């Protein structure tokens, strides 16, 4: 389920306007506050996008009548269904806003499609656009990153542009998903490497691998002036 779909479902089921925000904070998986008039501001852990119907029904009841007992019921069902064990927690408990909807690309849609095609729909990590950081005169650019502690993929927001082809965004997301799936392996010399031989072999299996690498070489300079992510 996408964030917009979940927001519409909750608004319809609870019969009130809902403003939904997603984070990866596992210490506070459900937060609610009155957001003016009949609107309710809801902050949820990103794994609610994968929640089964009975969890979502309980969540809608809590939003309709935000009482402590109903909130505890949501959290209990969340844990019973194993959603609390997906991904990895940040030891410091700091939250990151999950923002996968861009102007041209929805990263959750990309992630879900690649997860099904290449990973048997078994990978469970988060994905979000990074934040912009202007650093003029850069000589290198990182289009994506994977945070091992958070289980979080960040994609450079510079890619959310009309001239960037879908297959290149797919390739960058796939690359980071491989990091999440394979972890750090030892290379032929016994050294730990995030780009092991197995990683490179599986990366080359991406449907548009050669095409994406060629596009990257031809267009890299367009990103070097303002392409840092955090």
PDB file of C-alpha atoms in Angstrom:
ATOM      1  CA  UNK A   1       0.000   0.000   0.000  1.00  0.00           C
ATOM      2  CA  UNK A   2       1.207   3.528  -0.758  1.00  0.00           C
ATOM      3  CA  UNK A   3       1.135   6.401   1.722  1.00  0.00           C
ATOM      4  CA  UNK A   4      -1.629   8.231  -0.141  1.00  0.00           C
ATOM      5  CA  UNK A   5      -3.735   5.066  -0.269  1.00  0.00           C
ATOM      6  CA  UNK A   6      -3.353   4.505   3.466  1.00  0.00           C
ATOM      7  CA  UNK A   7      -4.279   8.113   4.201  1.00  0.00           C
ATOM      8  CA  UNK A   8      -7.423   7.839   2.060  1.00  0.00           C
ATOM      9  CA  UNK A   9      -8.351   4.505   3.678  1.00  0.00           C
ATOM     10  CA  UNK A  10      -8.001   5.920   7.189  1.00  0.00           C
ATOM     11  CA  UNK A  11      -9.933   9.084   6.325  1.00  0.00           C
ATOM     12  CA  UNK A  12     -12.763   7.068   4.818  1.00  0.00           C
ATOM     13  CA  UNK A  13     -12.876   4.424   7.564  1.00  0.00           C
ATOM     14  CA  UNK A  14     -12.626   6.882  10.452  1.00  0.00           C
ATOM     15  CA  UNK A  15     -14.994   9.383   8.792  1.00  0.00           C
ATOM     16  CA  UNK A  16     -12.616  12.277   9.429  1.00  0.00           C
ATOM     17  CA  UNK A  17      -9.785  14.033   7.630  1.00  0.00           C
ATOM     18  CA  UNK A  18      -6.396  12.462   8.291  1.00  0.00           C
ATOM     19  CA  UNK A  19      -2.968  13.983   7.707  1.00  0.00           C
ATOM     20  CA  UNK A  20      -0.500  11.109   7.631  1.00  0.00           C
ATOM     21  CA  UNK A  21       3.238  11.220   8.332  1.00  0.00           C
ATOM     22  CA  UNK A  22       5.511   8.153   8.232  1.00  0.00           C
ATOM     23  CA  UNK A  23       8.753   7.677  10.176  1.00  0.00           C
ATOM     24  CA  UNK A  24      11.096   4.821  11.089  1.00  0.00           C
ATOM     25  CA  UNK A  25      10.911   5.546  14.842  1.00  0.00           C
ATOM     26  CA  UNK A  26      10.186   2.173  16.470  1.00  0.00           C
ATOM     27  CA  UNK A  27       9.739   3.637  19.953  1.00  0.00           C
ATOM     28  CA  UNK A  28       6.595   5.578  19.035  1.00  0.00           C
ATOM     29  CA  UNK A  29       4.889   3.639  16.263  1.00  0.00           C
ATOM     30  CA  UNK A  30       1.496   5.394  16.615  1.00  0.00           C
ATOM     31  CA  UNK A  31       1.031   9.055  17.523  1.00  0.00           C
ATOM     32  CA  UNK A  32      -2.113  11.153  17.076  1.00  0.00           C
ATOM     33  CA  UNK A  33      -2.896  14.821  17.584  1.00  0.00           C
ATOM     34  CA  UNK A  34      -5.801  17.092  16.751  1.00  0.00           C
ATOM     35  CA  UNK A  35      -4.808  19.049  13.652  1.00  0.00           C
ATOM     36  CA  UNK A  36      -7.455  21.756  13.477  1.00  0.00           C
ATOM     37  CA  UNK A  37     -11.190  21.259  13.159  1.00  0.00           C
ATOM     38  CA  UNK A  38     -12.077  17.636  12.522  1.00  0.00           C
ATOM     39  CA  UNK A  39      -8.654  16.796  11.058  1.00  0.00           C
ATOM     40  CA  UNK A  40      -6.367  14.346  12.849  1.00  0.00           C
ATOM     41  CA  UNK A  41      -2.597  14.351  12.438  1.00  0.00           C
ATOM     42  CA  UNK A  42      -1.292  10.773  12.540  1.00  0.00           C
ATOM     43  CA  UNK A  43       2.366   9.741  12.731  1.00  0.00           C
ATOM     44  CA  UNK A  44       2.987   6.054  12.014  1.00  0.00           C
ATOM     45  CA  UNK A  45       5.916   3.726  11.655  1.00  0.00           C
ATOM     46  CA  UNK A  46       6.489   3.019   7.960  1.00  0.00           C
ATOM     47  CA  UNK A  47       5.706  -0.679   8.399  1.00  0.00           C
ATOM     48  CA  UNK A  48       2.003   0.206   8.661  1.00  0.00           C
ATOM     49  CA  UNK A  49       2.102   0.338   4.859  1.00  0.00           C
ATOM     50  CA  UNK A  50       2.475  -3.463   5.035  1.00  0.00           C
ATOM     51  CA  UNK A  51      -0.076  -4.000   7.826  1.00  0.00           C
ATOM     52  CA  UNK A  52      -2.869  -6.579   7.393  1.00  0.00           C
ATOM     53  CA  UNK A  53      -6.526  -5.544   7.413  1.00  0.00           C
ATOM     54  CA  UNK A  54      -7.172  -6.276  11.092  1.00  0.00           C
ATOM     55  CA  UNK A  55      -4.378  -3.894  12.132  1.00  0.00           C
ATOM     56  CA  UNK A  56      -5.677  -1.173   9.823  1.00  0.00           C
ATOM     57  CA  UNK A  57      -9.240  -1.601  11.082  1.00  0.00           C
ATOM     58  CA  UNK A  58      -8.024  -1.198  14.667  1.00  0.00           C
ATOM     59  CA  UNK A  59      -6.035   1.862  13.614  1.00  0.00           C
ATOM     60  CA  UNK A  60      -9.108   3.413  11.986  1.00  0.00           C
ATOM     61  CA  UNK A  61     -11.119   2.833  15.185  1.00  0.00           C
ATOM     62  CA  UNK A  62      -8.408   4.588  17.197  1.00  0.00           C
ATOM     63  CA  UNK A  63      -8.406   7.558  14.814  1.00  0.00           C
ATOM     64  CA  UNK A  64     -12.182   7.788  15.017  1.00  0.00           C
ATOM     65  CA  UNK A  65     -12.071   7.636  18.828  1.00  0.00           C
ATOM     66  CA  UNK A  66      -8.498   8.407  19.985  1.00  0.00           C
ATOM     67  CA  UNK A  67      -8.592   6.751  23.395  1.00  0.00           C
ATOM     68  CA  UNK A  68      -5.577   5.127  25.136  1.00  0.00           C
ATOM     69  CA  UNK A  69      -7.151   1.654  25.190  1.00  0.00           C
ATOM     70  CA  UNK A  70      -7.694   1.697  21.422  1.00  0.00           C
ATOM     71  CA  UNK A  71      -4.137   2.896  20.860  1.00  0.00           C
ATOM     72  CA  UNK A  72      -2.809   0.025  22.979  1.00  0.00           C
ATOM     73  CA  UNK A  73      -4.897  -2.388  20.916  1.00  0.00           C
ATOM     74  CA  UNK A  74      -3.294  -1.094  17.707  1.00  0.00           C
ATOM     75  CA  UNK A  75       0.196  -1.524  19.163  1.00  0.00           C
ATOM     76  CA  UNK A  76      -0.638  -5.034  20.413  1.00  0.00           C
ATOM     77  CA  UNK A  77      -1.864  -6.119  16.967  1.00  0.00           C
ATOM     78  CA  UNK A  78       1.135  -4.421  15.354  1.00  0.00           C
ATOM     79  CA  UNK A  79       3.439  -6.580  17.463  1.00  0.00           C
ATOM     80  CA  UNK A  80       1.384  -9.765  17.124  1.00  0.00           C
ATOM     81  CA  UNK A  81       1.629  -9.586  13.333  1.00  0.00           C
ATOM     82  CA  UNK A  82       5.427  -9.176  13.500  1.00  0.00           C
ATOM     83  CA  UNK A  83       5.559  -5.692  12.001  1.00  0.00           C
ATOM     84  CA  UNK A  84       7.706  -4.500  14.905  1.00  0.00           C
ATOM     85  CA  UNK A  85      10.433  -6.992  13.955  1.00  0.00           C
ATOM     86  CA  UNK A  86      10.794  -5.847  10.348  1.00  0.00           C
ATOM     87  CA  UNK A  87      13.752  -3.600   9.546  1.00  0.00           C
ATOM     88  CA  UNK A  88      16.250  -2.452  12.173  1.00  0.00           C
ATOM     89  CA  UNK A  89      15.944   0.082  14.912  1.00  0.00           C
ATOM     90  CA  UNK A  90      18.151   3.116  15.308  1.00  0.00           C
ATOM     91  CA  UNK A  91      19.976   2.674  18.654  1.00  0.00           C
ATOM     92  CA  UNK A  92      19.503   6.365  19.462  1.00  0.00           C
ATOM     93  CA  UNK A  93      15.782   6.204  18.731  1.00  0.00           C
ATOM     94  CA  UNK A  94      15.963   9.139  16.314  1.00  0.00           C
ATOM     95  CA  UNK A  95      13.266   9.262  13.689  1.00  0.00           C
ATOM     96  CA  UNK A  96      13.511   9.907   9.971  1.00  0.00           C
ATOM     97  CA  UNK A  97      10.530  11.067   7.968  1.00  0.00           C
ATOM     98  CA  UNK A  98       9.778   8.532   5.243  1.00  0.00           C
ATOM     99  CA  UNK A  99       9.103  10.463   2.040  1.00  0.00           C
ATOM    100  CA  UNK A 100       8.897   8.257  -1.019  1.00  0.00           C
ATOM    101  CA  UNK A 101       6.546  10.394  -3.147  1.00  0.00           C
ATOM    102  CA  UNK A 102       8.477  12.690  -5.483  1.00  0.00           C
ATOM    103  CA  UNK A 103       7.391  14.967  -8.312  1.00  0.00           C
ATOM    104  CA  UNK A 104       8.234  12.388 -10.979  1.00  0.00           C
ATOM    105  CA  UNK A 105       8.955   9.128  -9.135  1.00  0.00           C
ATOM    106  CA  UNK A 106       7.280   7.284  -6.265  1.00  0.00           C
ATOM    107  CA  UNK A 107      10.079   5.295  -4.657  1.00  0.00           C
ATOM    108  CA  UNK A 108       7.686   2.927  -2.868  1.00  0.00           C
ATOM    109  CA  UNK A 109       6.214   1.879  -6.212  1.00  0.00           C
ATOM    110  CA  UNK A 110       9.719   1.340  -7.617  1.00  0.00           C
ATOM    111  CA  UNK A 111      10.817  -0.579  -4.508  1.00  0.00           C
ATOM    112  CA  UNK A 112       7.747  -2.829  -4.444  1.00  0.00           C
ATOM    113  CA  UNK A 113       8.101  -3.712  -8.129  1.00  0.00           C
ATOM    114  CA  UNK A 114      11.818  -4.517  -7.833  1.00  0.00           C
ATOM    115  CA  UNK A 115      11.264  -6.422  -4.601  1.00  0.00           C
ATOM    116  CA  UNK A 116       8.789  -8.686  -6.340  1.00  0.00           C
ATOM    117  CA  UNK A 117      10.838  -9.131  -9.517  1.00  0.00           C
ATOM    118  CA  UNK A 118      14.322  -9.644  -8.061  1.00  0.00           C
ATOM    119  CA  UNK A 119      13.953 -10.508  -4.365  1.00  0.00           C
ATOM    120  CA  UNK A 120      10.853 -12.694  -4.211  1.00  0.00           C
ATOM    121  CA  UNK A 121       9.048  -9.928  -2.299  1.00  0.00           C
ATOM    122  CA  UNK A 122      11.076 -10.904   0.798  1.00  0.00           C
ATOM    123  CA  UNK A 123      13.195  -7.796   1.371  1.00  0.00           C
ATOM    124  CA  UNK A 124      11.939  -5.615   4.231  1.00  0.00           C
ATOM    125  CA  UNK A 125      13.662  -2.252   4.438  1.00  0.00           C
ATOM    126  CA  UNK A 126      12.535   1.357   4.165  1.00  0.00           C
ATOM    127  CA  UNK A 127      13.103   3.774   1.301  1.00  0.00           C
ATOM    128  CA  UNK A 128      12.940   7.557   1.197  1.00  0.00           C
ATOM    129  CA  UNK A 129      14.186  10.522  -0.747  1.00  0.00           C
ATOM    130  CA  UNK A 130      17.210  12.116   0.883  1.00  0.00           C
ATOM    131  CA  UNK A 131      17.526  15.827   1.615  1.00  0.00           C
ATOM    132  CA  UNK A 132      19.311  18.305  -0.582  1.00  0.00           C
ATOM    133  CA  UNK A 133      22.638  19.791   0.454  1.00  0.00           C
ATOM    134  CA  UNK A 134      24.245  22.308  -1.866  1.00  0.00           C
ATOM    135  CA  UNK A 135      27.969  21.682  -2.289  1.00  0.00           C
ATOM    136  CA  UNK A 136      29.180  23.442  -5.435  1.00  0.00           C
ATOM    137  CA  UNK A 137      32.193  22.068  -7.250  1.00  0.00           C
ATOM    138  CA  UNK A 138      31.791  18.447  -6.141  1.00  0.00           C
ATOM    139  CA  UNK A 139      33.917  15.879  -7.976  1.00  0.00           C
ATOM    140  CA  UNK A 140      31.762  12.874  -7.116  1.00  0.00           C
ATOM    141  CA  UNK A 141      28.131  12.156  -6.455  1.00  0.00           C
ATOM    142  CA  UNK A 142      26.264   9.462  -4.539  1.00  0.00           C
ATOM    143  CA  UNK A 143      22.908   8.641  -6.091  1.00  0.00           C
ATOM    144  CA  UNK A 144      21.876   6.418  -3.211  1.00  0.00           C
ATOM    145  CA  UNK A 145      22.936   5.027   0.142  1.00  0.00           C
ATOM    146  CA  UNK A 146      21.944   2.249   2.524  1.00  0.00           C
ATOM    147  CA  UNK A 147      21.988   2.705   6.295  1.00  0.00           C
ATOM    148  CA  UNK A 148      22.643  -0.670   7.949  1.00  0.00           C
ATOM    149  CA  UNK A 149      21.493   0.388  11.437  1.00  0.00           C
ATOM    150  CA  UNK A 150      18.190   1.820  10.289  1.00  0.00           C
ATOM    151  CA  UNK A 151      17.513  -0.574   7.432  1.00  0.00           C
ATOM    152  CA  UNK A 152      16.920   2.530   5.326  1.00  0.00           C
ATOM    153  CA  UNK A 153      17.599   3.294   1.665  1.00  0.00           C
ATOM    154  CA  UNK A 154      18.023   6.965   0.789  1.00  0.00           C
ATOM    155  CA  UNK A 155      17.855   8.107  -2.826  1.00  0.00           C
ATOM    156  CA  UNK A 156      19.350  11.380  -3.996  1.00  0.00           C
ATOM    157  CA  UNK A 157      16.494  13.840  -4.675  1.00  0.00           C
ATOM    158  CA  UNK A 158      18.463  15.174  -7.644  1.00  0.00           C
ATOM    159  CA  UNK A 159      17.145  12.108  -9.506  1.00  0.00           C
ATOM    160  CA  UNK A 160      13.546  13.278  -9.144  1.00  0.00           C
ATOM    161  CA  UNK A 161      13.659  15.199 -12.416  1.00  0.00           C
ATOM    162  CA  UNK A 162      11.864  14.927 -15.716  1.00  0.00           C
ATOM    163  CA  UNK A 163      15.011  14.148 -17.738  1.00  0.00           C
ATOM    164  CA  UNK A 164      16.025  11.164 -15.585  1.00  0.00           C
ATOM    165  CA  UNK A 165      14.809   7.902 -17.182  1.00  0.00           C
ATOM    166  CA  UNK A 166      12.831   5.442 -15.083  1.00  0.00           C
ATOM    167  CA  UNK A 167      15.324   2.643 -15.719  1.00  0.00           C
ATOM    168  CA  UNK A 168      18.121   4.664 -14.105  1.00  0.00           C
ATOM    169  CA  UNK A 169      16.102   5.309 -10.944  1.00  0.00           C
ATOM    170  CA  UNK A 170      15.238   1.593 -10.954  1.00  0.00           C
ATOM    171  CA  UNK A 171      18.928   0.739 -11.217  1.00  0.00           C
ATOM    172  CA  UNK A 172      19.945   2.964  -8.294  1.00  0.00           C
ATOM    173  CA  UNK A 173      17.172   1.571  -6.092  1.00  0.00           C
ATOM    174  CA  UNK A 174      18.078  -1.998  -7.115  1.00  0.00           C
ATOM    175  CA  UNK A 175      21.748  -1.329  -6.284  1.00  0.00           C
ATOM    176  CA  UNK A 176      20.865  -0.212  -2.749  1.00  0.00           C
ATOM    177  CA  UNK A 177      18.426  -3.093  -2.308  1.00  0.00           C
ATOM    178  CA  UNK A 178      21.294  -5.453  -3.123  1.00  0.00           C
ATOM    179  CA  UNK A 179      23.317  -3.894  -0.308  1.00  0.00           C
ATOM    180  CA  UNK A 180      20.426  -4.580   2.046  1.00  0.00           C
ATOM    181  CA  UNK A 181      20.011  -8.151   0.802  1.00  0.00           C
ATOM    182  CA  UNK A 182      23.674  -9.213   0.713  1.00  0.00           C
ATOM    183  CA  UNK A 183      25.285  -7.218   3.486  1.00  0.00           C
ATOM    184  CA  UNK A 184      29.078  -7.073   3.647  1.00  0.00           C
ATOM    185  CA  UNK A 185      30.896 -10.134   2.269  1.00  0.00           C
ATOM    186  CA  UNK A 186      34.537 -11.152   2.064  1.00  0.00           C
ATOM    187  CA  UNK A 187      36.265 -10.803  -1.286  1.00  0.00           C
ATOM    188  CA  UNK A 188      38.758 -13.240  -2.819  1.00  0.00           C
ATOM    189  CA  UNK A 189      41.531 -11.923  -0.559  1.00  0.00           C
ATOM    190  CA  UNK A 190      39.488 -12.291   2.610  1.00  0.00           C
ATOM    191  CA  UNK A 191      38.788  -8.579   2.923  1.00  0.00           C
ATOM    192  CA  UNK A 192      35.312  -7.368   3.815  1.00  0.00           C
ATOM    193  CA  UNK A 193      33.618  -5.682   0.874  1.00  0.00           C
ATOM    194  CA  UNK A 194      30.170  -4.233   0.219  1.00  0.00           C
ATOM    195  CA  UNK A 195      30.751  -4.813  -3.508  1.00  0.00           C
ATOM    196  CA  UNK A 196      31.767  -8.452  -3.445  1.00  0.00           C
ATOM    197  CA  UNK A 197      31.943 -10.701  -6.481  1.00  0.00           C
ATOM    198  CA  UNK A 198      28.446 -11.978  -5.699  1.00  0.00           C
ATOM    199  CA  UNK A 199      27.196  -8.391  -5.465  1.00  0.00           C
ATOM    200  CA  UNK A 200      28.648  -7.516  -8.858  1.00  0.00           C
ATOM    201  CA  UNK A 201      27.240 -10.660 -10.454  1.00  0.00           C
ATOM    202  CA  UNK A 202      23.757  -9.980  -9.142  1.00  0.00           C
ATOM    203  CA  UNK A 203      23.978  -6.302 -10.036  1.00  0.00           C
ATOM    204  CA  UNK A 204      24.676  -7.287 -13.650  1.00  0.00           C
ATOM    205  CA  UNK A 205      21.416  -9.284 -13.662  1.00  0.00           C
ATOM    206  CA  UNK A 206      19.425  -6.055 -13.557  1.00  0.00           C
ATOM    207  CA  UNK A 207      17.369  -5.854 -16.728  1.00  0.00           C
ATOM    208  CA  UNK A 208      18.705  -2.443 -17.838  1.00  0.00           C
ATOM    209  CA  UNK A 209      22.178  -2.671 -16.280  1.00  0.00           C
ATOM    210  CA  UNK A 210      24.280  -1.760 -19.341  1.00  0.00           C
ATOM    211  CA  UNK A 211      21.827   0.911 -20.436  1.00  0.00           C
ATOM    212  CA  UNK A 212      21.753   2.502 -16.980  1.00  0.00           C
ATOM    213  CA  UNK A 213      25.547   2.553 -16.613  1.00  0.00           C
ATOM    214  CA  UNK A 214      25.882   4.177 -20.037  1.00  0.00           C
ATOM    215  CA  UNK A 215      23.336   6.858 -19.146  1.00  0.00           C
ATOM    216  CA  UNK A 216      25.191   7.514 -15.885  1.00  0.00           C
ATOM    217  CA  UNK A 217      28.510   8.061 -17.664  1.00  0.00           C
ATOM    218  CA  UNK A 218      26.942  10.397 -20.197  1.00  0.00           C
ATOM    219  CA  UNK A 219      25.012  12.489 -17.672  1.00  0.00           C
ATOM    220  CA  UNK A 220      27.139  12.518 -14.517  1.00  0.00           C
ATOM    221  CA  UNK A 221      28.299  16.105 -14.994  1.00  0.00           C
ATOM    222  CA  UNK A 222      24.697  17.328 -14.820  1.00  0.00           C
ATOM    223  CA  UNK A 223      24.574  16.308 -11.158  1.00  0.00           C
ATOM    224  CA  UNK A 224      27.989  17.240  -9.801  1.00  0.00           C
ATOM    225  CA  UNK A 225      27.168  20.788  -8.745  1.00  0.00           C
ATOM    226  CA  UNK A 226      24.316  19.990  -6.395  1.00  0.00           C
ATOM    227  CA  UNK A 227      23.858  16.344  -5.592  1.00  0.00           C
ATOM    228  CA  UNK A 228      24.754  15.606  -1.965  1.00  0.00           C
ATOM    229  CA  UNK A 229      22.305  13.625   0.169  1.00  0.00           C
ATOM    230  CA  UNK A 230      21.891  13.053   3.880  1.00  0.00           C
TER     231      UNK A 230
END
